[in-house]
């Protein structure tokens, strides 16, 4: 008898069997028991039905989700395929031109939804009016009426290193309440330029802009002309108290002569007043002499003929930089030996034995002209792009050739100016560097391939002027991609996509300067390369005075 039948039929009374079945049966319970049994069966049926329904629903949902997942994967895969179909074709397909091919699935060459073949090459996505210069003096920032003495300054290095150093010395004069004598310039560097401060800078403008901050004089007064100055080489990245502690020496000796100016003041941890003073000195007071400014503006106008945009490319593939860094990639063995001999011949260059391969793969070498061409091409700049070369003589037997083969419209101060215009600048490399600086700051896009003093000064100035578009390769990853491309491991279209993805955010957009903390002054971001915060304010910030930072745990890998 089945379980179901047992439940439906009335059950025998246990007492009947116990008495042998001879007793008279008790009245039947059939009418009382049957409704309860039926209710139990109904409940069990409903539970079983719900369980089956739930199981079937789960199977259906799982099947649908799996199918949708496959569809999503196909969509993502198709989008990536579409991206590679709509980006730049290979060298062989384009005969060296950076052309855009049509999507084979769309004969009209339209982009798939959400896919951009080439990003906006010339503009920066900055909200108008959000960021502004904030370098005005407060009412409390007044010049002290009594000077503690005079400081003489010898600015060492090339033009841009000297500009950075002079700006720091203006701040030092303020910290020491000292009178600054017009700085002397380095004439013994690699460029051996004999130009003095008045030859390079508009010295009257320099004094006028800073007249409410510090006292500046052309030379020592006659009564102190015979005084022997106390010579000091300031410690690199010194804090304000280091200079304030020198004040008793200054009062006693009347004159202190600082023999070096490069990186002699910390980037961060200074008062708002001092940081803004540094910017006033660097970006406003240190204006170039009139003849330099006028020719620089002519260069910009000539490059923008018919309102065309141009790139200023800082290609630091020059003999002195290659010798200093120990980089010999793409050079002959004879050229590498020449650079090594030069490095050993300069006593104050500390590193002598350098592994060029390791240095390059750590990102410590300037890009070669060919690598620079690959970078620009991968970003999407067409061969017709106008490029101003911010550099001196390119080193190596190939010279500028590999870049010019891809981008024939190359310019520099020699082919933009007439012989008469350039005659006053010949044999004055600092004056020529000043022309390059003007053209670079005013360019539509500034691209630097090595983060030296020129790059720091220009990109910081461009941020100060409104975060103008500035690009640079992240070299450790970029050179690896180039090597894989050259070895045939990475096809051109994949190389292109990876380069664009790697550098999507490296356009000079606003980003707060990050301090390096103790023991990391050399690796931290330069104040002059990013004067935000300090000299640039955000209208959306809680307070425009953002000067207090906690040292970051690790910012060495920030790519921006």
Coordinates of C-alpha atoms in Angstrom, one line a residue:
X1 CA 0.0 0.0 0.0
X2 CA 1.4 3.3 -1.0
X3 CA 2.0 6.2 1.5
X4 CA -0.6 8.2 -0.3
X5 CA -3.2 5.5 0.0
X6 CA -2.4 5.0 3.7
X7 CA -3.1 8.6 4.4
X8 CA -6.4 8.7 2.5
X9 CA -7.9 5.5 4.1
X10 CA -9.0 5.4 7.8
X11 CA -6.5 3.7 10.1
X12 CA -7.3 0.7 12.3
X13 CA -7.5 1.3 16.0
X14 CA -4.4 -0.1 17.7
X15 CA -6.6 -1.3 20.6
X16 CA -8.5 -3.6 18.2
X17 CA -5.4 -5.7 17.6
X18 CA -4.5 -5.6 21.2
X19 CA -7.7 -7.3 22.1
X20 CA -7.5 -10.0 19.5
X21 CA -10.2 -8.5 17.4
X22 CA -13.0 -10.1 19.4
X23 CA -14.3 -7.0 21.0
X24 CA -17.0 -4.8 19.5
X25 CA -15.3 -2.0 17.4
X26 CA -15.4 1.6 18.7
X27 CA -17.3 4.2 16.7
X28 CA -15.4 5.2 13.5
X29 CA -13.1 8.4 13.4
X30 CA -13.4 8.7 9.6
X31 CA -15.3 11.9 9.5
X32 CA -13.0 13.6 12.1
X33 CA -9.6 12.6 10.7
X34 CA -10.1 13.0 6.9
X35 CA -10.1 16.9 6.8
X36 CA -6.8 17.1 8.7
X37 CA -5.2 14.6 6.3
X38 CA -6.4 16.5 3.3
X39 CA -5.0 19.8 4.6
X40 CA -1.6 18.1 5.2
X41 CA -1.5 16.8 1.7
X42 CA -2.3 20.2 0.3
X43 CA 0.4 21.9 2.2
X44 CA 3.0 19.4 1.1
X45 CA 1.9 19.8 -2.6
X46 CA 2.2 23.5 -2.4
X47 CA 5.7 23.3 -0.8
X48 CA 6.9 20.8 -3.5
X49 CA 5.5 23.1 -6.2
X50 CA 7.2 26.1 -4.8
X51 CA 10.5 24.2 -4.6
X52 CA 10.3 23.1 -8.2
X53 CA 9.4 26.6 -9.3
X54 CA 12.3 28.1 -7.4
X55 CA 14.7 25.6 -8.9
X56 CA 13.5 26.2 -12.4
X57 CA 13.7 30.0 -11.9
X58 CA 17.3 29.7 -10.7
X59 CA 18.2 27.7 -13.8
X60 CA 16.6 30.2 -16.1
X61 CA 18.3 33.1 -14.4
X62 CA 21.7 31.5 -14.4
X63 CA 21.2 30.7 -18.1
X64 CA 20.3 34.3 -18.9
X65 CA 23.1 35.8 -16.9
X66 CA 25.6 33.5 -18.5
X67 CA 24.4 34.4 -21.9
X68 CA 24.5 38.2 -21.1
X69 CA 28.0 37.8 -19.9
X70 CA 29.0 36.2 -23.2
X71 CA 27.3 39.1 -25.0
X72 CA 29.2 41.6 -22.8
X73 CA 32.5 39.9 -23.5
X74 CA 31.7 39.9 -27.2
X75 CA 30.8 43.6 -27.0
X76 CA 34.1 44.5 -25.2
X77 CA 36.1 42.3 -27.6
X78 CA 34.4 44.0 -30.6
X79 CA 35.0 47.4 -29.1
X80 CA 38.7 46.7 -28.7
X81 CA 38.9 45.2 -32.2
X82 CA 37.0 48.3 -33.5
X83 CA 39.5 50.5 -31.7
X84 CA 42.5 48.8 -33.4
X85 CA 40.6 49.0 -36.7
X86 CA 40.0 52.7 -36.4
X87 CA 43.4 53.9 -35.1
X88 CA 46.6 54.5 -37.0
X89 CA 47.6 52.0 -39.6
X90 CA 51.1 50.5 -39.6
X91 CA 54.2 52.0 -41.2
X92 CA 53.9 49.6 -44.2
X93 CA 50.3 50.3 -44.7
X94 CA 50.6 54.1 -44.5
X95 CA 54.0 54.5 -46.2
X96 CA 55.2 56.1 -43.0
X97 CA 52.2 58.5 -42.7
X98 CA 50.1 58.6 -39.6
X99 CA 46.8 58.0 -41.5
X100 CA 43.5 56.9 -40.0
X101 CA 41.9 53.9 -41.7
X102 CA 38.2 53.2 -42.1
X103 CA 36.4 50.7 -40.0
X104 CA 35.9 47.7 -42.3
X105 CA 32.5 47.2 -40.8
X106 CA 31.5 50.8 -41.7
X107 CA 32.4 51.9 -45.3
X108 CA 31.9 55.6 -44.2
X109 CA 34.7 55.3 -41.6
X110 CA 32.5 56.3 -38.7
X111 CA 33.7 55.6 -35.2
X112 CA 32.0 52.9 -33.1
X113 CA 30.0 54.4 -30.2
X114 CA 32.4 55.5 -27.4
X115 CA 35.6 54.9 -29.4
X116 CA 37.9 57.8 -30.2
X117 CA 40.5 57.2 -32.8
X118 CA 42.6 60.3 -31.9
X119 CA 42.1 62.3 -28.7
X120 CA 41.9 66.1 -28.9
X121 CA 45.5 66.9 -29.8
X122 CA 45.7 70.6 -29.1
X123 CA 43.3 71.5 -26.3
X124 CA 43.2 70.9 -22.6
X125 CA 39.9 70.0 -20.9
X126 CA 40.1 72.7 -18.2
X127 CA 37.0 74.3 -16.8
X128 CA 37.4 78.1 -17.7
X129 CA 38.0 80.3 -14.7
X130 CA 38.3 77.5 -12.1
X131 CA 42.1 77.9 -11.6
X132 CA 43.7 81.3 -11.2
X133 CA 47.0 82.9 -10.3
X134 CA 47.2 83.9 -6.6
X135 CA 50.5 85.6 -6.1
X136 CA 49.4 89.1 -4.8
X137 CA 50.9 90.3 -1.6
X138 CA 48.7 90.4 1.4
X139 CA 48.6 93.6 3.5
X140 CA 50.9 91.9 6.1
X141 CA 53.6 91.3 3.5
X142 CA 55.6 94.4 3.8
X143 CA 59.3 95.1 3.3
X144 CA 61.3 95.6 6.4
X145 CA 62.8 99.1 6.8
X146 CA 66.3 97.9 7.8
X147 CA 68.6 95.5 5.9
X148 CA 70.9 93.1 7.8
X149 CA 73.5 93.3 5.0
X150 CA 74.2 92.4 1.4
X151 CA 74.2 89.0 -0.4
X152 CA 76.0 88.4 -3.6
X153 CA 74.9 85.5 -5.7
X154 CA 76.7 83.5 -8.3
X155 CA 74.0 81.6 -10.4
X156 CA 75.5 78.4 -11.6
X157 CA 74.5 76.1 -14.5
X158 CA 72.7 76.8 -17.7
X159 CA 70.0 79.4 -18.3
X160 CA 67.1 77.6 -16.7
X161 CA 69.0 76.3 -13.7
X162 CA 70.2 79.9 -13.1
X163 CA 66.6 81.2 -13.4
X164 CA 65.4 78.7 -10.7
X165 CA 68.4 79.5 -8.5
X166 CA 68.0 83.3 -8.7
X167 CA 64.3 82.9 -7.8
X168 CA 65.3 81.0 -4.7
X169 CA 67.9 83.6 -3.8
X170 CA 65.2 86.3 -3.9
X171 CA 63.3 84.3 -1.3
X172 CA 66.5 83.8 0.7
X173 CA 67.1 87.6 0.7
X174 CA 63.6 88.0 2.1
X175 CA 64.2 85.3 4.8
X176 CA 67.4 87.0 5.9
X177 CA 66.1 90.5 5.5
X178 CA 69.1 91.2 3.2
X179 CA 69.8 93.4 0.2
X180 CA 70.3 91.4 -3.0
X181 CA 73.0 92.5 -5.4
X182 CA 72.2 91.8 -9.1
X183 CA 73.4 88.2 -9.6
X184 CA 76.4 87.2 -11.6
X185 CA 75.9 84.4 -14.2
X186 CA 77.9 81.3 -14.8
X187 CA 80.3 81.6 -17.8
X188 CA 82.2 78.4 -17.2
X189 CA 79.5 75.9 -17.8
X190 CA 79.4 73.7 -21.0
X191 CA 78.0 76.6 -23.0
X192 CA 80.7 79.1 -21.9
X193 CA 78.4 82.1 -22.5
X194 CA 79.9 85.4 -21.3
X195 CA 76.5 87.2 -21.1
X196 CA 75.8 88.9 -17.9
X197 CA 72.5 89.5 -16.0
X198 CA 71.7 92.7 -17.9
X199 CA 72.4 91.0 -21.2
X200 CA 69.8 88.3 -20.6
X201 CA 67.2 89.8 -18.3
X202 CA 65.3 93.1 -18.2
X203 CA 67.1 94.1 -15.0
X204 CA 65.0 97.3 -14.4
X205 CA 61.8 95.3 -14.6
X206 CA 63.3 92.7 -12.2
X207 CA 64.0 95.4 -9.6
X208 CA 60.7 97.1 -10.1
X209 CA 58.5 94.0 -9.7
X210 CA 60.3 93.0 -6.5
X211 CA 60.7 96.5 -5.0
X212 CA 58.0 95.9 -2.4
X213 CA 59.5 92.6 -1.4
X214 CA 63.3 93.1 -1.0
X215 CA 65.9 95.7 -1.7
X216 CA 67.9 95.1 -4.9
X217 CA 71.0 97.1 -6.0
X218 CA 73.3 96.9 -9.0
X219 CA 76.5 96.7 -6.9
X220 CA 77.9 97.2 -3.5
X221 CA 78.0 100.7 -2.2
X222 CA 81.5 102.3 -2.4
X223 CA 82.0 102.1 1.4
X224 CA 81.8 98.3 1.2
X225 CA 83.6 97.8 -2.1
X226 CA 86.8 96.8 -0.3
X227 CA 85.1 94.4 2.1
X228 CA 85.9 90.8 1.6
X229 CA 82.7 88.9 1.4
X230 CA 82.1 85.7 3.5
X231 CA 81.9 82.9 1.0
X232 CA 79.3 80.2 1.5
X233 CA 78.0 77.3 -0.6
X234 CA 74.5 76.8 0.8
X235 CA 73.3 73.3 1.6
X236 CA 70.9 71.8 -0.9
X237 CA 67.2 71.9 -0.1
X238 CA 67.7 74.0 3.1
X239 CA 64.9 75.0 5.3
X240 CA 64.2 78.7 6.3
X241 CA 65.9 78.4 9.7
X242 CA 69.2 77.5 7.9
X243 CA 69.3 80.9 6.4
X244 CA 67.9 82.7 9.4
X245 CA 70.7 81.2 11.4
X246 CA 73.1 83.0 9.1
X247 CA 71.8 86.4 9.9
X248 CA 74.4 87.0 12.8
X249 CA 77.2 86.2 10.3
X250 CA 75.6 88.6 7.8
X251 CA 75.4 91.4 10.3
X252 CA 79.0 90.9 11.4
X253 CA 80.5 90.5 7.9
X254 CA 78.2 92.9 6.1
X255 CA 78.5 90.8 2.9
X256 CA 77.9 87.1 2.2
X257 CA 78.7 85.6 -1.2
X258 CA 76.7 82.5 -2.1
X259 CA 78.8 80.5 -4.6
X260 CA 75.9 78.2 -5.7
X261 CA 72.2 78.7 -6.2
X262 CA 70.8 75.4 -7.6
X263 CA 68.3 73.7 -5.4
X264 CA 69.3 75.5 -2.3
X265 CA 65.8 76.0 -0.8
X266 CA 63.2 73.3 0.0
X267 CA 60.2 72.8 -2.3
X268 CA 57.6 72.6 0.4
X269 CA 57.0 73.6 4.0
X270 CA 57.5 77.3 3.3
X271 CA 55.0 80.1 4.2
X272 CA 52.5 81.2 1.6
X273 CA 54.2 84.6 1.4
X274 CA 57.6 83.0 0.5
X275 CA 56.1 80.6 -2.1
X276 CA 54.3 83.4 -3.8
X277 CA 57.4 85.5 -3.8
X278 CA 59.3 82.7 -5.6
X279 CA 56.6 82.7 -8.3
X280 CA 56.7 86.5 -8.7
X281 CA 60.5 86.3 -9.2
X282 CA 60.4 83.3 -11.5
X283 CA 57.4 83.9 -13.7
X284 CA 57.1 87.7 -13.6
X285 CA 60.3 89.5 -12.5
X286 CA 62.7 87.4 -14.6
X287 CA 61.5 88.7 -17.9
X288 CA 64.1 88.6 -20.7
X289 CA 65.7 91.6 -22.2
X290 CA 63.7 93.5 -24.9
X291 CA 65.7 92.2 -27.9
X292 CA 65.2 88.6 -26.8
X293 CA 61.5 89.1 -26.1
X294 CA 60.9 90.8 -29.4
X295 CA 62.6 88.1 -31.5
X296 CA 60.9 85.4 -29.5
X297 CA 57.5 86.8 -30.3
X298 CA 58.4 87.0 -34.0
X299 CA 59.2 83.3 -33.8
X300 CA 55.8 82.5 -32.3
X301 CA 54.0 84.5 -35.0
X302 CA 56.0 82.8 -37.8
X303 CA 55.2 79.4 -36.4
X304 CA 51.5 80.3 -36.2
X305 CA 51.3 81.3 -39.8
X306 CA 47.7 81.1 -40.9
X307 CA 46.8 80.4 -37.2
X308 CA 48.2 76.9 -37.3
X309 CA 49.1 75.3 -34.0
X310 CA 52.6 74.0 -33.3
X311 CA 54.5 71.8 -30.9
X312 CA 57.6 72.8 -29.0
X313 CA 59.6 69.6 -28.6
X314 CA 62.3 69.7 -26.0
X315 CA 64.7 67.1 -27.5
X316 CA 67.6 66.9 -25.0
X317 CA 69.6 64.5 -27.1
X318 CA 72.7 66.8 -26.8
X319 CA 76.3 66.0 -26.2
X320 CA 76.5 67.4 -22.7
X321 CA 73.4 65.7 -21.4
X322 CA 74.3 62.3 -23.0
X323 CA 77.8 62.6 -21.4
X324 CA 76.4 63.5 -18.0
X325 CA 73.7 60.8 -18.0
X326 CA 76.0 58.1 -19.5
X327 CA 73.3 57.3 -22.2
X328 CA 74.7 55.9 -25.4
X329 CA 71.7 54.1 -26.9
X330 CA 71.6 54.3 -30.7
X331 CA 75.2 55.7 -30.8
X332 CA 78.3 54.2 -32.3
X333 CA 81.0 52.8 -30.1
X334 CA 83.3 55.8 -31.0
X335 CA 80.6 58.2 -30.0
X336 CA 80.1 56.4 -26.7
X337 CA 83.8 56.6 -26.0
X338 CA 83.8 60.3 -26.7
X339 CA 81.0 60.9 -24.2
X340 CA 82.7 58.8 -21.6
X341 CA 85.9 60.8 -22.0
X342 CA 83.9 64.0 -21.6
X343 CA 82.3 62.7 -18.5
X344 CA 85.6 61.9 -16.9
X345 CA 86.9 65.3 -17.9
X346 CA 84.3 67.2 -15.8
X347 CA 85.4 66.9 -12.2
X348 CA 82.1 67.9 -10.5
X349 CA 80.2 65.2 -12.3
X350 CA 80.2 62.5 -9.7
X351 CA 79.0 59.4 -11.6
X352 CA 81.6 58.2 -14.0
X353 CA 80.9 54.5 -14.6
X354 CA 77.3 54.2 -15.9
X355 CA 75.5 51.3 -17.4
X356 CA 73.7 52.8 -20.3
X357 CA 71.2 50.0 -20.8
X358 CA 70.1 50.0 -17.1
X359 CA 69.9 53.8 -17.1
X360 CA 67.7 53.9 -20.2
X361 CA 65.3 51.2 -18.8
X362 CA 65.0 53.1 -15.5
X363 CA 63.9 56.2 -17.5
X364 CA 67.1 58.1 -17.0
X365 CA 67.9 58.9 -20.6
X366 CA 66.6 61.4 -23.1
X367 CA 64.6 59.9 -25.9
X368 CA 66.4 59.6 -29.2
X369 CA 65.1 61.5 -32.2
X370 CA 63.5 58.3 -33.6
X371 CA 61.9 57.5 -30.2
X372 CA 60.5 61.0 -30.1
X373 CA 59.0 60.5 -33.6
X374 CA 57.4 57.3 -32.5
X375 CA 55.9 59.0 -29.4
X376 CA 54.4 61.8 -31.4
X377 CA 53.1 59.5 -34.1
X378 CA 51.5 57.2 -31.6
X379 CA 49.7 60.1 -29.9
X380 CA 48.2 60.9 -33.3
X381 CA 50.0 64.0 -34.5
X382 CA 50.1 64.0 -38.3
X383 CA 53.2 64.3 -40.4
X384 CA 52.2 67.9 -41.3
X385 CA 52.6 69.0 -37.7
X386 CA 54.8 72.1 -37.2
X387 CA 57.5 71.3 -34.6
X388 CA 59.9 73.7 -33.0
X389 CA 63.0 72.0 -31.7
X390 CA 63.9 73.3 -28.2
X391 CA 67.4 72.1 -28.1
X392 CA 71.0 72.7 -29.3
X393 CA 72.9 70.6 -31.6
X394 CA 71.6 67.0 -31.7
X395 CA 74.4 64.5 -31.1
X396 CA 75.2 61.4 -33.1
X397 CA 75.8 60.5 -36.7
X398 CA 72.1 60.3 -37.5
X399 CA 71.4 63.7 -35.9
X400 CA 67.8 64.9 -36.2
X401 CA 67.3 62.7 -39.4
X402 CA 65.0 60.0 -37.9
X403 CA 62.6 62.7 -36.6
X404 CA 62.7 64.8 -39.8
X405 CA 61.9 61.7 -41.9
X406 CA 58.5 61.4 -40.1
X407 CA 57.9 65.1 -39.4
X408 CA 59.5 67.3 -42.1
X409 CA 58.2 70.6 -40.8
X410 CA 60.9 71.1 -38.2
X411 CA 62.0 74.6 -37.0
X412 CA 64.6 76.1 -34.7
X413 CA 66.0 79.5 -34.1
X414 CA 68.4 79.2 -37.1
X415 CA 65.7 78.6 -39.8
X416 CA 63.1 80.9 -38.3
X417 CA 65.4 84.0 -38.2
X418 CA 67.4 85.8 -40.7
X419 CA 71.2 86.1 -40.4
X420 CA 70.9 89.7 -39.4
X421 CA 68.4 88.9 -36.7
X422 CA 70.6 86.2 -35.2
X423 CA 73.9 88.1 -35.4
X424 CA 73.6 89.5 -31.8
X425 CA 72.9 86.0 -30.5
X426 CA 75.8 84.1 -32.0
X427 CA 78.1 82.6 -29.5
X428 CA 75.6 83.4 -26.7
X429 CA 74.0 80.1 -25.9
X430 CA 72.0 81.5 -23.0
X431 CA 70.4 84.1 -25.2
X432 CA 69.4 81.3 -27.7
X433 CA 68.1 79.3 -24.8
X434 CA 66.0 82.3 -23.8
X435 CA 64.5 82.4 -27.3
X436 CA 63.6 78.7 -27.0
X437 CA 62.0 79.3 -23.6
X438 CA 59.7 81.9 -25.0
X439 CA 58.6 79.7 -27.9
X440 CA 58.1 76.7 -25.6
X441 CA 56.0 78.6 -23.1
X442 CA 53.8 80.1 -25.8
X443 CA 53.4 76.8 -27.8
X444 CA 50.1 75.0 -28.3
X445 CA 51.6 71.8 -26.9
X446 CA 54.9 71.4 -25.1
X447 CA 56.5 68.0 -25.3
X448 CA 59.6 67.2 -23.3
X449 CA 61.6 64.0 -23.6
X450 CA 63.8 64.5 -20.5
X451 CA 62.9 66.0 -17.2
X452 CA 65.8 68.5 -16.9
X453 CA 65.8 72.1 -15.7
X454 CA 64.4 73.4 -19.0
X455 CA 61.5 71.0 -18.8
X456 CA 60.8 71.9 -15.1
X457 CA 60.9 75.7 -15.8
X458 CA 58.7 75.6 -18.9
X459 CA 56.1 73.1 -17.7
X460 CA 55.8 75.0 -14.4
X461 CA 55.4 78.3 -16.3
X462 CA 52.7 76.7 -18.5
X463 CA 50.8 75.5 -15.4
X464 CA 51.0 79.0 -14.0
X465 CA 49.6 80.4 -17.2
X466 CA 46.5 78.1 -17.1
X467 CA 47.7 74.5 -17.3
X468 CA 48.5 74.7 -21.0
X469 CA 48.8 71.3 -22.6
X470 CA 52.1 69.6 -21.8
X471 CA 53.0 66.0 -22.6
X472 CA 55.9 63.7 -21.8
X473 CA 56.5 60.0 -22.2
X474 CA 56.6 57.7 -19.1
X475 CA 60.1 56.5 -20.2
X476 CA 60.5 53.2 -18.3
X477 CA 57.4 51.8 -19.9
X478 CA 57.7 53.6 -23.2
X479 CA 61.2 52.4 -24.1
X480 CA 60.2 48.8 -23.3
X481 CA 57.3 49.2 -25.7
X482 CA 59.7 50.6 -28.4
X483 CA 62.1 47.6 -27.8
X484 CA 59.2 45.2 -28.2
X485 CA 58.1 47.0 -31.4
X486 CA 61.6 46.8 -32.8
X487 CA 61.9 43.1 -32.0
X488 CA 58.6 42.3 -33.7
X489 CA 56.9 41.2 -30.4
X490 CA 54.3 44.0 -30.5
X491 CA 52.6 45.0 -33.8
X492 CA 52.2 48.7 -34.6
X493 CA 48.5 49.0 -33.9
X494 CA 48.9 47.4 -30.5
X495 CA 51.9 49.6 -29.7
X496 CA 49.8 52.6 -30.6
X497 CA 46.9 51.7 -28.3
X498 CA 49.3 50.9 -25.4
X499 CA 51.1 54.2 -25.8
X500 CA 47.9 56.2 -25.8
X501 CA 46.5 54.3 -22.8
X502 CA 49.8 54.8 -20.9
X503 CA 49.8 58.5 -21.5
X504 CA 46.1 59.4 -21.4
X505 CA 46.5 61.4 -18.3
X506 CA 50.0 62.9 -18.9
X507 CA 48.9 66.2 -20.4
X508 CA 49.7 68.7 -17.6
X509 CA 46.3 68.7 -16.0
X510 CA 45.9 70.2 -12.5
X511 CA 47.4 68.0 -9.8
X512 CA 48.5 69.0 -6.3
X513 CA 52.3 69.0 -5.8
X514 CA 53.3 66.1 -3.6
X515 CA 56.1 66.5 -1.1
X516 CA 58.7 63.7 -0.9
X517 CA 59.2 63.7 2.9
X518 CA 62.5 63.3 4.6
X519 CA 65.4 61.8 2.6
X520 CA 63.6 62.2 -0.6
X521 CA 64.2 65.7 -1.7
X522 CA 65.9 64.7 -4.9
X523 CA 62.9 62.6 -6.1
X524 CA 60.1 64.9 -5.0
X525 CA 58.3 67.2 -7.5
X526 CA 60.0 70.6 -8.0
X527 CA 58.1 73.6 -6.7
X528 CA 58.9 75.5 -10.0
X529 CA 57.7 72.5 -12.1
X530 CA 54.3 72.6 -10.3
X531 CA 53.5 75.7 -8.3
X532 CA 50.1 74.2 -7.4
X533 CA 49.6 74.8 -4.5
X534 CA 51.4 78.0 -3.6
X535 CA 50.8 80.2 -6.6
X536 CA 47.8 78.7 -8.3
X537 CA 44.4 78.5 -6.5
X538 CA 41.2 76.5 -7.1
X539 CA 38.0 78.4 -6.8
X540 CA 36.2 75.2 -5.7
X541 CA 38.7 74.5 -2.9
X542 CA 37.6 75.1 0.7
X543 CA 40.5 77.6 1.1
X544 CA 42.8 79.0 -1.6
X545 CA 45.7 78.8 0.8
X546 CA 46.6 75.1 0.6
X547 CA 50.1 74.9 2.0
X548 CA 50.0 72.2 4.6
X549 CA 50.8 68.7 3.4
X550 CA 51.6 65.5 5.1
X551 CA 54.5 63.7 3.4
X552 CA 53.1 61.1 1.0
X553 CA 54.0 57.5 1.6
X554 CA 55.3 57.0 -1.9
X555 CA 54.9 59.3 -4.8
X556 CA 57.9 58.2 -6.8
X557 CA 55.7 56.3 -9.2
X558 CA 53.3 59.1 -9.9
X559 CA 53.1 59.5 -13.7
X560 CA 51.9 62.9 -14.3

